[in-house]
Short mmCIF file of C-alpha atoms and ligand atoms in Angstrom, two decimals:
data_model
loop_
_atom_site.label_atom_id
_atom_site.label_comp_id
_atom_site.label_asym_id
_atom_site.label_seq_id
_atom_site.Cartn_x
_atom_site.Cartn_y
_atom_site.Cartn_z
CA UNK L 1118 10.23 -14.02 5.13
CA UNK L 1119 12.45 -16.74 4.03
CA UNK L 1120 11.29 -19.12 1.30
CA UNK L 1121 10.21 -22.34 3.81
CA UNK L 1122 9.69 -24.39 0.94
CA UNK L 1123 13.58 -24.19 -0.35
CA UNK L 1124 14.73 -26.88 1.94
CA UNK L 1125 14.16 -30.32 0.14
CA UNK L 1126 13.34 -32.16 3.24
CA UNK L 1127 9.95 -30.48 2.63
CA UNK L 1128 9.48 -32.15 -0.28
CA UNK L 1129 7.08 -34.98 0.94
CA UNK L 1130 4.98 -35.36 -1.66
CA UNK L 1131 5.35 -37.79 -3.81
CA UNK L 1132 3.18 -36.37 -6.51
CA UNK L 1133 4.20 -39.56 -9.00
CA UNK L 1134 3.00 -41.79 -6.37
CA UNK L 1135 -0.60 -43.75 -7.77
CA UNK L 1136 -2.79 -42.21 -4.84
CA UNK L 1137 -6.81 -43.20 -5.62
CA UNK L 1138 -9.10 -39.96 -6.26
CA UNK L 1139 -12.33 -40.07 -5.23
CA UNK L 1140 -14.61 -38.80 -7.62
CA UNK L 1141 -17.83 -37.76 -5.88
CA UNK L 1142 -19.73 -34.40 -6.25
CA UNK L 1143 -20.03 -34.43 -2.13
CA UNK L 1144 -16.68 -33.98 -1.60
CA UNK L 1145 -16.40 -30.01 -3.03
CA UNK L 1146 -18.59 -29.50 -0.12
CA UNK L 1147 -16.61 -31.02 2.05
CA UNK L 1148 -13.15 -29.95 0.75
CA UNK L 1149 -15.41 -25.67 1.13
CA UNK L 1150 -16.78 -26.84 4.51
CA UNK L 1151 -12.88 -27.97 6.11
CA UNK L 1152 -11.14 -25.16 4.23
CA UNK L 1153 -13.44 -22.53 6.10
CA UNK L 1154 -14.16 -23.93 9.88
CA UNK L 1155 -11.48 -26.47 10.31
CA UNK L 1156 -8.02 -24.49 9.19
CA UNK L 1157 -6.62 -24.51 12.62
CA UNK L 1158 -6.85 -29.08 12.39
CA UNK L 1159 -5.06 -28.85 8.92
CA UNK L 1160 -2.35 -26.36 10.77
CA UNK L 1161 -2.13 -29.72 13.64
CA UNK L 1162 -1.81 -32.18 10.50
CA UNK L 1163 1.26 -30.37 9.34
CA UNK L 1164 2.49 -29.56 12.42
CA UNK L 1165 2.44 -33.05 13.49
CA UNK L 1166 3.26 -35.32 10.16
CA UNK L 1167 5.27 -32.96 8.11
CA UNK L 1168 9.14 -31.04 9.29
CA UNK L 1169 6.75 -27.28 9.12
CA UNK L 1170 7.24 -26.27 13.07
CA UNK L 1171 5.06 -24.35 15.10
CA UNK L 1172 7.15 -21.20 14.62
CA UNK L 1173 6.37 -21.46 10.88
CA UNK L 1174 2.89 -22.29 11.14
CA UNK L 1175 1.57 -18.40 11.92
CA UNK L 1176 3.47 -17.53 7.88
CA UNK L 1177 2.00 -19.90 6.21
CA UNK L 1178 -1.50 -20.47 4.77
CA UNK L 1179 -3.09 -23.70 4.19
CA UNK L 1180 -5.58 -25.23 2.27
CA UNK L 1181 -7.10 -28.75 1.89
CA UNK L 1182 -7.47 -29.67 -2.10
CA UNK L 1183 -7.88 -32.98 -2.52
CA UNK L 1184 -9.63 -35.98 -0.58
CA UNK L 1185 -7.74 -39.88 -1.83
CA UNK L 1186 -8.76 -42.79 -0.57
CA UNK L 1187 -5.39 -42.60 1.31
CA UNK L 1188 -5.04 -39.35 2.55
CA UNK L 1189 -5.39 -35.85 2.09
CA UNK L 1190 -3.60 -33.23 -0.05
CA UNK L 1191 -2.75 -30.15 1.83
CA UNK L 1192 -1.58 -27.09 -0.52
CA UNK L 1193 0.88 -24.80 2.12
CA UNK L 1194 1.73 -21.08 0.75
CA UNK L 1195 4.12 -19.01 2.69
CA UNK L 1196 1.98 -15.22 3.60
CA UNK L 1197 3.15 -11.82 3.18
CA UNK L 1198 3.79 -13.23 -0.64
CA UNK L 1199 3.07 -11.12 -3.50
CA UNK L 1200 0.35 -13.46 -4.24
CA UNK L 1201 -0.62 -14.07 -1.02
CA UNK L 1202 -4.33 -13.06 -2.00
CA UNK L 1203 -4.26 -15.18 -4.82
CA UNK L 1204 -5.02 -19.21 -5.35
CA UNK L 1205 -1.79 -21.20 -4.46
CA UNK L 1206 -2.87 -23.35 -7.18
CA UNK L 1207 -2.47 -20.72 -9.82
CA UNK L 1208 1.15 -19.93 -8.27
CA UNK L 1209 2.42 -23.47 -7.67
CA UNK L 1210 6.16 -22.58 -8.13
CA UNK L 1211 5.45 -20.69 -4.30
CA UNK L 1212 3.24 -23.12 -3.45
CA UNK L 1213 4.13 -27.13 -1.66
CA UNK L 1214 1.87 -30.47 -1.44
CA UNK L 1215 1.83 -32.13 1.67
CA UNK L 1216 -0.11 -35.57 1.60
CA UNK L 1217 -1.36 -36.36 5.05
CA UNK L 1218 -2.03 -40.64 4.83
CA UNK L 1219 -5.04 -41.90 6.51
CA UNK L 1220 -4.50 -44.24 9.52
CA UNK L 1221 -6.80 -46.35 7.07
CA UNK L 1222 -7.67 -46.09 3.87
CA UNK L 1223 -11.10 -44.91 2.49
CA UNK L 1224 -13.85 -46.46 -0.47
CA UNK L 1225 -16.42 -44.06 -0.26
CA UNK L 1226 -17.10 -40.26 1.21
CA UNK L 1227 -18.76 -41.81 4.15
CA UNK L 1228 -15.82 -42.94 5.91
CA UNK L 1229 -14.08 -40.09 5.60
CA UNK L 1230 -15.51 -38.51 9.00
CA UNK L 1231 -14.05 -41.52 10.87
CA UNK L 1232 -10.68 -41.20 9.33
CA UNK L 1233 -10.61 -37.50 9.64
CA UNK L 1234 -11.24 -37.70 13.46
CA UNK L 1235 -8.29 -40.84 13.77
CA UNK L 1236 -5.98 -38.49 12.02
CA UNK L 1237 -6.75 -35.34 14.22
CA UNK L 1238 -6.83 -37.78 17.51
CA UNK L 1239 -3.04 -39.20 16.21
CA UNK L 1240 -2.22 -35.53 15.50
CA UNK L 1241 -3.11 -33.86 19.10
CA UNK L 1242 -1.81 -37.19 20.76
CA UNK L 1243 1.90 -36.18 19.43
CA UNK L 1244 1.64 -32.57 19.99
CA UNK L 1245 0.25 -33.93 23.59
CA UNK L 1246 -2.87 -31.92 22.95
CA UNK L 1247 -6.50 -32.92 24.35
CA UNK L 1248 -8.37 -34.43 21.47
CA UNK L 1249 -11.99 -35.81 20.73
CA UNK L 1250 -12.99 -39.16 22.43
CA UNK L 1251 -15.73 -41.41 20.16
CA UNK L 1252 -17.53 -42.51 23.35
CA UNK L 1253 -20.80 -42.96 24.44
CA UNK L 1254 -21.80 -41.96 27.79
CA UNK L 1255 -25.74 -41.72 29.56
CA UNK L 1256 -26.84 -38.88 31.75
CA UNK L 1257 -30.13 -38.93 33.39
CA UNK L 1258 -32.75 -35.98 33.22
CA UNK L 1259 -33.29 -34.27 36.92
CA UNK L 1260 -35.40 -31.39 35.96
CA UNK L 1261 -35.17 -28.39 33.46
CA UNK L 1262 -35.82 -24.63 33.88
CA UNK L 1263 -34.87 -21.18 31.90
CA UNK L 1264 -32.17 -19.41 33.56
CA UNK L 1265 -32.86 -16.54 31.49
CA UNK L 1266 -35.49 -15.74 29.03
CA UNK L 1267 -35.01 -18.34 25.95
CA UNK L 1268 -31.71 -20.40 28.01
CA UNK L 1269 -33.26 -23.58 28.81
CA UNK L 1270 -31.02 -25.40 31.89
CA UNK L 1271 -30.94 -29.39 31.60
CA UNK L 1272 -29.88 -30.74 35.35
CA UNK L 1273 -28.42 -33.86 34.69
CA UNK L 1274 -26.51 -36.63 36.33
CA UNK L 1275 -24.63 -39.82 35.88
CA UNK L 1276 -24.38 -42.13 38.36
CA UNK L 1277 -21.35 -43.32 40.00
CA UNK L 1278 -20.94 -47.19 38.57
CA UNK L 1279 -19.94 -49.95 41.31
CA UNK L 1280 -18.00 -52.60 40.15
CA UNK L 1281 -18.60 -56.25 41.36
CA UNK L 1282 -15.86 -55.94 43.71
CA UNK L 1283 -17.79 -52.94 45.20
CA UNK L 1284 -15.48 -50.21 44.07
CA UNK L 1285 -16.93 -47.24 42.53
CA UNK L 1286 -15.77 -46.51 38.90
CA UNK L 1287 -15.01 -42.66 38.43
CA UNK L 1288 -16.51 -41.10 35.29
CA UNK L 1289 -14.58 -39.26 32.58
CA UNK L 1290 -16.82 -36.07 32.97
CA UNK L 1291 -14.07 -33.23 32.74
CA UNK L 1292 -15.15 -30.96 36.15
CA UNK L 1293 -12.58 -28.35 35.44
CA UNK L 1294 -12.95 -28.04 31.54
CA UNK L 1295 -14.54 -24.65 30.01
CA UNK L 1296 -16.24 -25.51 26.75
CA UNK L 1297 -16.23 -29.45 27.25
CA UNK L 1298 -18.75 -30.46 24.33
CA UNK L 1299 -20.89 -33.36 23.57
CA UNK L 1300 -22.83 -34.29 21.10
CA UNK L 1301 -26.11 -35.61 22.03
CA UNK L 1302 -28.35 -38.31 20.08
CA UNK L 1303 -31.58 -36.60 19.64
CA UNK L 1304 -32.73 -39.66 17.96
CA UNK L 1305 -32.56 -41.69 21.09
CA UNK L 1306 -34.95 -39.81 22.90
CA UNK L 1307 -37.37 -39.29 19.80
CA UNK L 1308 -37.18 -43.49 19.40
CA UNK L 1309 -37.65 -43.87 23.08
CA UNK L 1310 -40.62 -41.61 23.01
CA UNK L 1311 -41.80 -43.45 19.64
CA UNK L 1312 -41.88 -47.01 21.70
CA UNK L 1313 -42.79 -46.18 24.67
CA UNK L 1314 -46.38 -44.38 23.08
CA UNK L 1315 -46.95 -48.25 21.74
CA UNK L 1316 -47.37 -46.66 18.62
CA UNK L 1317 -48.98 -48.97 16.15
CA UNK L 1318 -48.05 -46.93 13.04
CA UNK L 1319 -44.91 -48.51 12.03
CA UNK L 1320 -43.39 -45.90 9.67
CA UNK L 1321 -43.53 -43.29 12.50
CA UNK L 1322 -41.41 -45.55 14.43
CA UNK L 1323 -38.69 -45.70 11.33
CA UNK L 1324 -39.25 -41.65 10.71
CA UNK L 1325 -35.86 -39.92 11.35
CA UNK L 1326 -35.49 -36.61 12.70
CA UNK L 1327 -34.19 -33.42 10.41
CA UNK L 1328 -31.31 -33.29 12.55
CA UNK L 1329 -30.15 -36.60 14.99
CA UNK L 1330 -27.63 -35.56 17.23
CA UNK L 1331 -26.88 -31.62 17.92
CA UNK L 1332 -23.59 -30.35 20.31
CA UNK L 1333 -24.29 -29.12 23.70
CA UNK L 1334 -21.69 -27.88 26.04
CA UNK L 1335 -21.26 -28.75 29.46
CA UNK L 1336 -22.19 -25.52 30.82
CA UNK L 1337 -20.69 -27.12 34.32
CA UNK L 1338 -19.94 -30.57 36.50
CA UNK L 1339 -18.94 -31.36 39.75
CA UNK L 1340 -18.93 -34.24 41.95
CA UNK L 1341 -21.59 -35.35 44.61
CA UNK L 1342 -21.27 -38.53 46.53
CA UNK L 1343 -23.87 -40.61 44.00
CA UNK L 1344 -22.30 -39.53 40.88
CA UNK L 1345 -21.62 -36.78 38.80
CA UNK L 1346 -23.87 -33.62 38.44
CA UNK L 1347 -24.26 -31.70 35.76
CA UNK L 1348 -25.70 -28.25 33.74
CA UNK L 1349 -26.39 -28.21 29.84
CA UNK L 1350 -27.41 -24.86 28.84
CA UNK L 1351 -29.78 -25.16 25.72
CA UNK L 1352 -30.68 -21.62 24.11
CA UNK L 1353 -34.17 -22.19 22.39
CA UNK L 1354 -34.88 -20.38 19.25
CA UNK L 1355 -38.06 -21.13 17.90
CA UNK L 1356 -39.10 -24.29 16.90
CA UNK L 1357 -36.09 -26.73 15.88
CA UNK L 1358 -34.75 -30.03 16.77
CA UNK L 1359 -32.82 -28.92 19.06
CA UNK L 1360 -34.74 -26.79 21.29
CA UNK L 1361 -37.51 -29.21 20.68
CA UNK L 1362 -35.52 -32.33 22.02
CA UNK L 1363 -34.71 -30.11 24.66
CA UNK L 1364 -38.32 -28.84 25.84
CA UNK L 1365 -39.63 -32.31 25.50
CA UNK L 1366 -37.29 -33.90 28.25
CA UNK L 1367 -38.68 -34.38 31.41
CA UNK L 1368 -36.98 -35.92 34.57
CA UNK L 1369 -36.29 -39.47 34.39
CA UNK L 1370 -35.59 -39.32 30.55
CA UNK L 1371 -32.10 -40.52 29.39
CA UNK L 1372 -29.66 -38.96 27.18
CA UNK L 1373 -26.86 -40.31 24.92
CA UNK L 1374 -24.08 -38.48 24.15
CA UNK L 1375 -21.68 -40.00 20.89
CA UNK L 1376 -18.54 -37.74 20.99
CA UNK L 1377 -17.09 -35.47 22.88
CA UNK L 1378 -14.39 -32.66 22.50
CA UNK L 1379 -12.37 -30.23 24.77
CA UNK L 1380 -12.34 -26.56 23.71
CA UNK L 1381 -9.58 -24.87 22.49
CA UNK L 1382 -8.35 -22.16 25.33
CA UNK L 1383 -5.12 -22.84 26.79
CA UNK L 1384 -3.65 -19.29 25.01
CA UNK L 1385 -6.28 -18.05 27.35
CA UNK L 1386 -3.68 -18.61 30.17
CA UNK L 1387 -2.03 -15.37 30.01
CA UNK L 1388 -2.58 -11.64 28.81
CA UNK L 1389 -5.94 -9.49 28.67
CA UNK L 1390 -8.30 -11.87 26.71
CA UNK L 1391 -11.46 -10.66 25.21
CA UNK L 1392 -14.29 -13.34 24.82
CA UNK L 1393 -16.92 -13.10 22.52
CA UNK L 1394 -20.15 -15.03 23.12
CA UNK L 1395 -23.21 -15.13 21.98
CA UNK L 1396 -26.27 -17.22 22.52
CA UNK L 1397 -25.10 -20.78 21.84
CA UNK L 1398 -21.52 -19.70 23.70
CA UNK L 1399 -22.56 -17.97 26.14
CA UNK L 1400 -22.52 -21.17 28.61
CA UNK L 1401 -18.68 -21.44 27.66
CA UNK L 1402 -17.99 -18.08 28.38
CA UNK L 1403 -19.75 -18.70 31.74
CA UNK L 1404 -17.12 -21.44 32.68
CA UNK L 1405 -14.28 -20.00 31.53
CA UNK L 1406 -15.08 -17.09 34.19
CA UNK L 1407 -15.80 -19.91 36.68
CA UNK L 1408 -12.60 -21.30 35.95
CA UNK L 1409 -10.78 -18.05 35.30
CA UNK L 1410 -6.85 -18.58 36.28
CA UNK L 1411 -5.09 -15.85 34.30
CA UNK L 1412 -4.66 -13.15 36.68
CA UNK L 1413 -5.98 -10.13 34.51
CA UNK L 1414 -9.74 -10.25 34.15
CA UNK L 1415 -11.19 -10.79 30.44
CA UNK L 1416 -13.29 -8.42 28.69
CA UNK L 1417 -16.83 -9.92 27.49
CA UNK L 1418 -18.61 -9.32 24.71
CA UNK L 1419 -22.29 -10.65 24.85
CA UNK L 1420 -24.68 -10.74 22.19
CA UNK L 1421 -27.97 -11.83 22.47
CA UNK L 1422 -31.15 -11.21 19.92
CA UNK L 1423 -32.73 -10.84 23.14
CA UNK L 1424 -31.81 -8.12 25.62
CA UNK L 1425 -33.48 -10.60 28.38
CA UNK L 1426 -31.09 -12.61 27.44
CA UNK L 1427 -28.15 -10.10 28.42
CA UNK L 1428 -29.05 -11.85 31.95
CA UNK L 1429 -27.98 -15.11 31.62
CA UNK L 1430 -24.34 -13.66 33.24
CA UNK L 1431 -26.07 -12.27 36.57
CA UNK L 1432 -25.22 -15.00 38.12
CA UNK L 1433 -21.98 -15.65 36.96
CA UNK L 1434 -18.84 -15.46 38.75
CA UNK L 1435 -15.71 -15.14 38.35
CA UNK L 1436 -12.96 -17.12 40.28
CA UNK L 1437 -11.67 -15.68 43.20
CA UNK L 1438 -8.67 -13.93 43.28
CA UNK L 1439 -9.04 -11.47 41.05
CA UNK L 1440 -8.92 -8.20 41.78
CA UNK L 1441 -11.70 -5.84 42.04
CA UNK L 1442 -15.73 -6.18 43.20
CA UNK L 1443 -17.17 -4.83 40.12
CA UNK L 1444 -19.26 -6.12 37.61
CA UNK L 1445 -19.34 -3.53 35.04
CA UNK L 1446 -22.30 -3.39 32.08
CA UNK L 1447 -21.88 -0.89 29.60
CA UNK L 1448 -24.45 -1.21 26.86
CA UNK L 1449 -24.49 -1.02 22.94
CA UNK L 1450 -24.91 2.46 22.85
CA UNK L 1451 -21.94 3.39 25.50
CA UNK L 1452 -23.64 4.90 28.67
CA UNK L 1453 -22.68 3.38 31.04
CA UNK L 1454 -24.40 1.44 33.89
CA UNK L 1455 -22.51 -0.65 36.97
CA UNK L 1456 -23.92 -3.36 38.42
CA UNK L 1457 -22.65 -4.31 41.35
CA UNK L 1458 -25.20 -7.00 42.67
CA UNK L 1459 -22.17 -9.69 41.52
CA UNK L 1460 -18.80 -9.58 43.80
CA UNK L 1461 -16.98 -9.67 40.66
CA UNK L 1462 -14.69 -8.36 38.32
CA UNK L 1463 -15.37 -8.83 34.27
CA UNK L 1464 -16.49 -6.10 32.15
CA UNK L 1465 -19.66 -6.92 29.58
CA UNK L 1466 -20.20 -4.79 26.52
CA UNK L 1467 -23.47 -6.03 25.70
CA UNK L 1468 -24.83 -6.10 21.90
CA UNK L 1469 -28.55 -6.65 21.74
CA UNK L 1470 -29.29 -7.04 18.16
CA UNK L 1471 -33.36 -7.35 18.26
CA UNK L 1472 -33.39 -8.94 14.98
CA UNK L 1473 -31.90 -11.91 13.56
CA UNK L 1474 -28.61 -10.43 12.83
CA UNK L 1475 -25.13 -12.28 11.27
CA UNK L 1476 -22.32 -12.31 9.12
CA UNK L 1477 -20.53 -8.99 7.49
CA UNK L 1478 -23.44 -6.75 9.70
CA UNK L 1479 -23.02 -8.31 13.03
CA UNK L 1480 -18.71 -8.51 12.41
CA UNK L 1481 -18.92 -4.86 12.10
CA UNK L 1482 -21.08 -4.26 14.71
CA UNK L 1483 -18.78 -6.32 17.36
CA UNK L 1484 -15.22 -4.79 15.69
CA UNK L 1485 -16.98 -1.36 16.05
CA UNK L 1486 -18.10 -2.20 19.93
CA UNK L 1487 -15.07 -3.42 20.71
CA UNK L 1488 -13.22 -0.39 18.26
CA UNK L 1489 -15.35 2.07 20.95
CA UNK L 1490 -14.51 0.74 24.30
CA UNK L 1491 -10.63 0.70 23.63
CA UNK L 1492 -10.71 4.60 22.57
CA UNK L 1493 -11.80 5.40 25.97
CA UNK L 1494 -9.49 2.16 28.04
CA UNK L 1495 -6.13 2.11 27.85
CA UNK L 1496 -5.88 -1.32 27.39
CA UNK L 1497 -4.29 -3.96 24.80
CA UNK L 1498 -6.29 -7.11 23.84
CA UNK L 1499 -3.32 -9.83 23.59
CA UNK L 1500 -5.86 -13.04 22.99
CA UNK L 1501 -9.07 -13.52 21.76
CA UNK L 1502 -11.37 -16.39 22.07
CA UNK L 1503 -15.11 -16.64 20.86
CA UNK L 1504 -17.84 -18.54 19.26
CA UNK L 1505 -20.31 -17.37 16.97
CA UNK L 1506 -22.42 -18.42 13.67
CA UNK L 1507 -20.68 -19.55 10.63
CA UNK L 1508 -20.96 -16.25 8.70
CA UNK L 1509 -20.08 -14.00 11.33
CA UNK L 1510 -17.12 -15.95 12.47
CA UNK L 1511 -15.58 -15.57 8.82
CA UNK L 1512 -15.88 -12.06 8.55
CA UNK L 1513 -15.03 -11.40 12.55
CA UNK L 1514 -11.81 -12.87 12.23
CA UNK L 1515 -10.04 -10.64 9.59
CA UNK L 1516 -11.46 -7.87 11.01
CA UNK L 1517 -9.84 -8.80 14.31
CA UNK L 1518 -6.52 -9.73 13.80
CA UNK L 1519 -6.09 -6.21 11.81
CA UNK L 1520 -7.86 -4.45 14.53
CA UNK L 1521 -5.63 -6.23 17.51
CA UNK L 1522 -2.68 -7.04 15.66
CA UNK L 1523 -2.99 -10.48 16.80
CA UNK L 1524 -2.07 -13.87 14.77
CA UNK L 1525 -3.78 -16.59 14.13
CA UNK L 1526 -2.89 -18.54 17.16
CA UNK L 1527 -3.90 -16.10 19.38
CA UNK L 1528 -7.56 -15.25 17.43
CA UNK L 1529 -9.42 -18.15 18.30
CA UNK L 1530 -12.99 -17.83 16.97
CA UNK L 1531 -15.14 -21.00 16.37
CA UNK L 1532 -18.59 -21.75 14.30
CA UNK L 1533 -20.88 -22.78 16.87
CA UNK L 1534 -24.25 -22.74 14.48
CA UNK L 1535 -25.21 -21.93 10.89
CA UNK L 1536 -27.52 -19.85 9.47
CA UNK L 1537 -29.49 -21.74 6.89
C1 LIG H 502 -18.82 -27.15 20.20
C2 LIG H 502 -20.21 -26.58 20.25
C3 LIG H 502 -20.80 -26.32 21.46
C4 LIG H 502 -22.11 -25.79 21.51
N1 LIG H 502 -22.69 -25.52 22.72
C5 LIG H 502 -23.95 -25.04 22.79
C6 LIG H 502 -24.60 -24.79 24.05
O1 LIG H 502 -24.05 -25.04 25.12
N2 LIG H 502 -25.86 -24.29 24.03
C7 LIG H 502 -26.53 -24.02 22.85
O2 LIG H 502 -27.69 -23.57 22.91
N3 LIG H 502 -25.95 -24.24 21.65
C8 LIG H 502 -24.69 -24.75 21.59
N4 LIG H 502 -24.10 -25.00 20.39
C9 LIG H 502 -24.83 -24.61 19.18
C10 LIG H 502 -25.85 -25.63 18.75
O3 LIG H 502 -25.23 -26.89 18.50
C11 LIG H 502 -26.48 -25.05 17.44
O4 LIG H 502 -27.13 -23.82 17.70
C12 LIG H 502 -27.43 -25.98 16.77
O5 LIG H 502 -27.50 -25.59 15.41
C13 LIG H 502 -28.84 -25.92 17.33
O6 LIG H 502 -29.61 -26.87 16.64
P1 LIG H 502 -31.15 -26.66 16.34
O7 LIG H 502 -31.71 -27.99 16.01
O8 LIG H 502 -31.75 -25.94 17.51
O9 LIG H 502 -31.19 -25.71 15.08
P2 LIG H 502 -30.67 -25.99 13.53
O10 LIG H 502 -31.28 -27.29 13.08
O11 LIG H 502 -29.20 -25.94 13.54
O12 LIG H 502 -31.26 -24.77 12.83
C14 LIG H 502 -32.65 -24.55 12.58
C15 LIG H 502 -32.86 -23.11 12.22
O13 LIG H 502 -32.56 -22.29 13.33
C16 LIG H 502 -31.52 -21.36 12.99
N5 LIG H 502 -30.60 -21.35 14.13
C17 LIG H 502 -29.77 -22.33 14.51
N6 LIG H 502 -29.09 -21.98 15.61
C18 LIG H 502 -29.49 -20.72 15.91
C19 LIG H 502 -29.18 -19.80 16.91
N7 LIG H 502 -28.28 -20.09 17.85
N8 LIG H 502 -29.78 -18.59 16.91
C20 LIG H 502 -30.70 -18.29 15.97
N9 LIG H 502 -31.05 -19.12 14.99
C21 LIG H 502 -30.46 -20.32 14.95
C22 LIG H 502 -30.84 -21.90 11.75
O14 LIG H 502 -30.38 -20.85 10.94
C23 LIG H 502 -31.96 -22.64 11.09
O15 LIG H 502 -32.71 -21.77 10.28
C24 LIG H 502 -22.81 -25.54 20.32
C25 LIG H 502 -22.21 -25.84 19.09
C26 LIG H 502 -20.91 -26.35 19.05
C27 LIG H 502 -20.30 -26.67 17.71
#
């Protein structure tokens, strides 16, 4: 490939210029954390602020390495290099600095979520992309149920507002969005709850929760003439804050949400697509079969500690207007059952794990599922799109591309949970 970083109107960086370091130990974590979940924002930041163009962006590899009070210090390496494998800051004759500037600047690590999220929103807005809102909206609790053996359904709704001149005010609640998350304030119900039991012991009332606000995707919406109705899908694993929030809300209850953010599946639009859910994406994966437009149908892979949980996409359909009226179910170990209860066409390999199961053993076990089931099809995966925990999601990805041949762009596999 040809050397990107010849042409001097990449040279952006002003490396004399006096930017401010920020010293704290915090910010290693941070600088780890970005580097390994968020590589496809730092791709938008270059692709947006610097003259790198979208072509470019699947031969070159990025990392963050520095946080200023003004901005952030992107380190940009063209692949396929001899050194490719290696540190671009022990090769910095094939390596370029781009410095991204803050929309404001920062004193302290704290701020630097705010500025991170201005810069991203500034960065979709010129690539006309759908970014995170900071807004706060209020659902009411109708009732809760499990829709399969630990998925724990919140019906919610939020009321249609009337303005004084009697108009109704439509909400922002995306109806026709697969993967639409928000992130909920857990401490708003536990305060609530705290108040409302007149609870005389003060420092309860102060106590704050392990975790305060958890995401949650909006499993589906639609409109009814009130307001807006709508599923959250909450998969409970044992006792935590956020299956406890969860359990604990009972109809009537209120929820805040504090952000909100559109998934990232437009390459989905086109091509066979495999999806890869499992637990905690599993109501994304639901939608996006909902909302299916591409006219081949994906292939879905579904794992679940569970195999009760394997259920959860009985019910699903996909949109109409795909061909076939099979729902086919092969399981892990390849014999192969149909299921035709569901007027549908998607195929599920289904992984049941049994245990507590992530990182290098579960990649493996998902390349080697999906590995098996092209031997005997004669099909070619063209995009990928899944959610899974931290650990598994970094070794999946590799393992993936080489498998498919895909890039990056069309290997989209988020961190939807960590495993402590
Ligand atoms: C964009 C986005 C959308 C999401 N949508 C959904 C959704 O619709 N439904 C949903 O259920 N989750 C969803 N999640 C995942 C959810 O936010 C996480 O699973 C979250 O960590 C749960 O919080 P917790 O308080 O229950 O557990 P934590 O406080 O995160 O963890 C407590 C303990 O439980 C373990 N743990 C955490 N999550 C899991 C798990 N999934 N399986 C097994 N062990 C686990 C941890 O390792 C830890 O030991 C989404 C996440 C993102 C980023």
């Amino acid at each position: 490939m040809a050397n990107i970083f010849l042409s001097s109107a990449y040279n952006t960086y002003d490396q004399d210029k006096p930017y401010t370091s920020l010293n704290t130990p915090e910010l290693n974590d941070i600088i780890t954390y970005i580097n390994e979940e968020h590589l496809d924002e730092l791709l938008g930041f270059l692709n947006a602020f610097t003259p790198i163009s979208t072509a470019e962006l699947d031969n070159i590899e990025v990392q963050l390495t520095r946080v200023y009070a003004e901005g952030l210090e992107l380190q940009v390496q063209a692949k396929n290099t001899e050194s490719s494998s290696t540190n671009a800051q022990d090769h910095p004759e094939q390596s370029q600095a781009f410095f991204i500037a803050f929309p404001a600047a920062i004193t302290h690590p704290d701020e630097l979520q705010i500025q991170y999220i201005a810069l991203k929103q500034k960065a979709d807005k010129k690539l006309g992309k759908k970014t995170i809102k900071l807004t706060k909206q209020v659902f009411d609790v109708q009732d809760s149920y499990r829709v399969s053996k630990n998925m724990l359904r919140l019906e919610l709704n939020m009321p249609t507002l009337n303005n004084t001149n009697g108009t109704s005010n439509p909400t922002s609640v995306p109806i026709n969005e697969a993967g639409y998350a928000y992130l909920f304030d857990l401490e708003h119900n536990a305060l609530i709850k705290d108040t409302t039991a007149d609870n005389i012991d003060d420092s309860k009332n102060t106590s704050r929760l392990a975790r305060s606000h958890c995401y949650y995707t909006l499993r589906k919406a639609w409109q009814t003439p009130t307001g807006i109705q709508a599923w959250v899908d909450v998969f409970l694993h044992g006792n935590t804050p956020g299956g406890n929030w969860a359990n604990s809300l009972q109809a009537g209850d209120t929820l805040v949400t504090k952000r909100e953010f559109p998934e990232k599946i437009e390459h989905l639009r086109d091509g066979q697509a495999l999806l890869i859910a499992d637990e905690t994406s599993m109501p994304t994966v639901a939608r996006l079969l909902e909302l299916w437009e591409n006219p081949t149908p994906p292939l879905v892979v579904s794992v679940t500690q569970n195999a009760a949980d394997q259920r959860y996409f009985d019910t699903v359909k996909i949109r109409s207007g795909i061909d076939g009226s099979i729902t086919n179910r092969i399981d892990s170990n390849s014999e192969c059952t149909t299921k035709n209860t569901v007027k549908d066409n998607f195929t599920v390999l289904p992984i049941v794990t049994d245990q507590q199961c992530s990182g290098q053993h579960l990649a493996s076990l998902i390349d080697n599922t999906i590995g098996n089931y092209l031997i005997d099809q004669p099909i070619k995966i063209d995009k990928v799109w899944g959610a899974l925990e931290a650990s598994t999601v970094k070794a999946l990805r590799p393992m993936l591309r080489e498998r498919l041949d895909l890039s990056r762009a069309e290997v989209v596999i988020k961190v939807y949970w960590r495993q402590d």
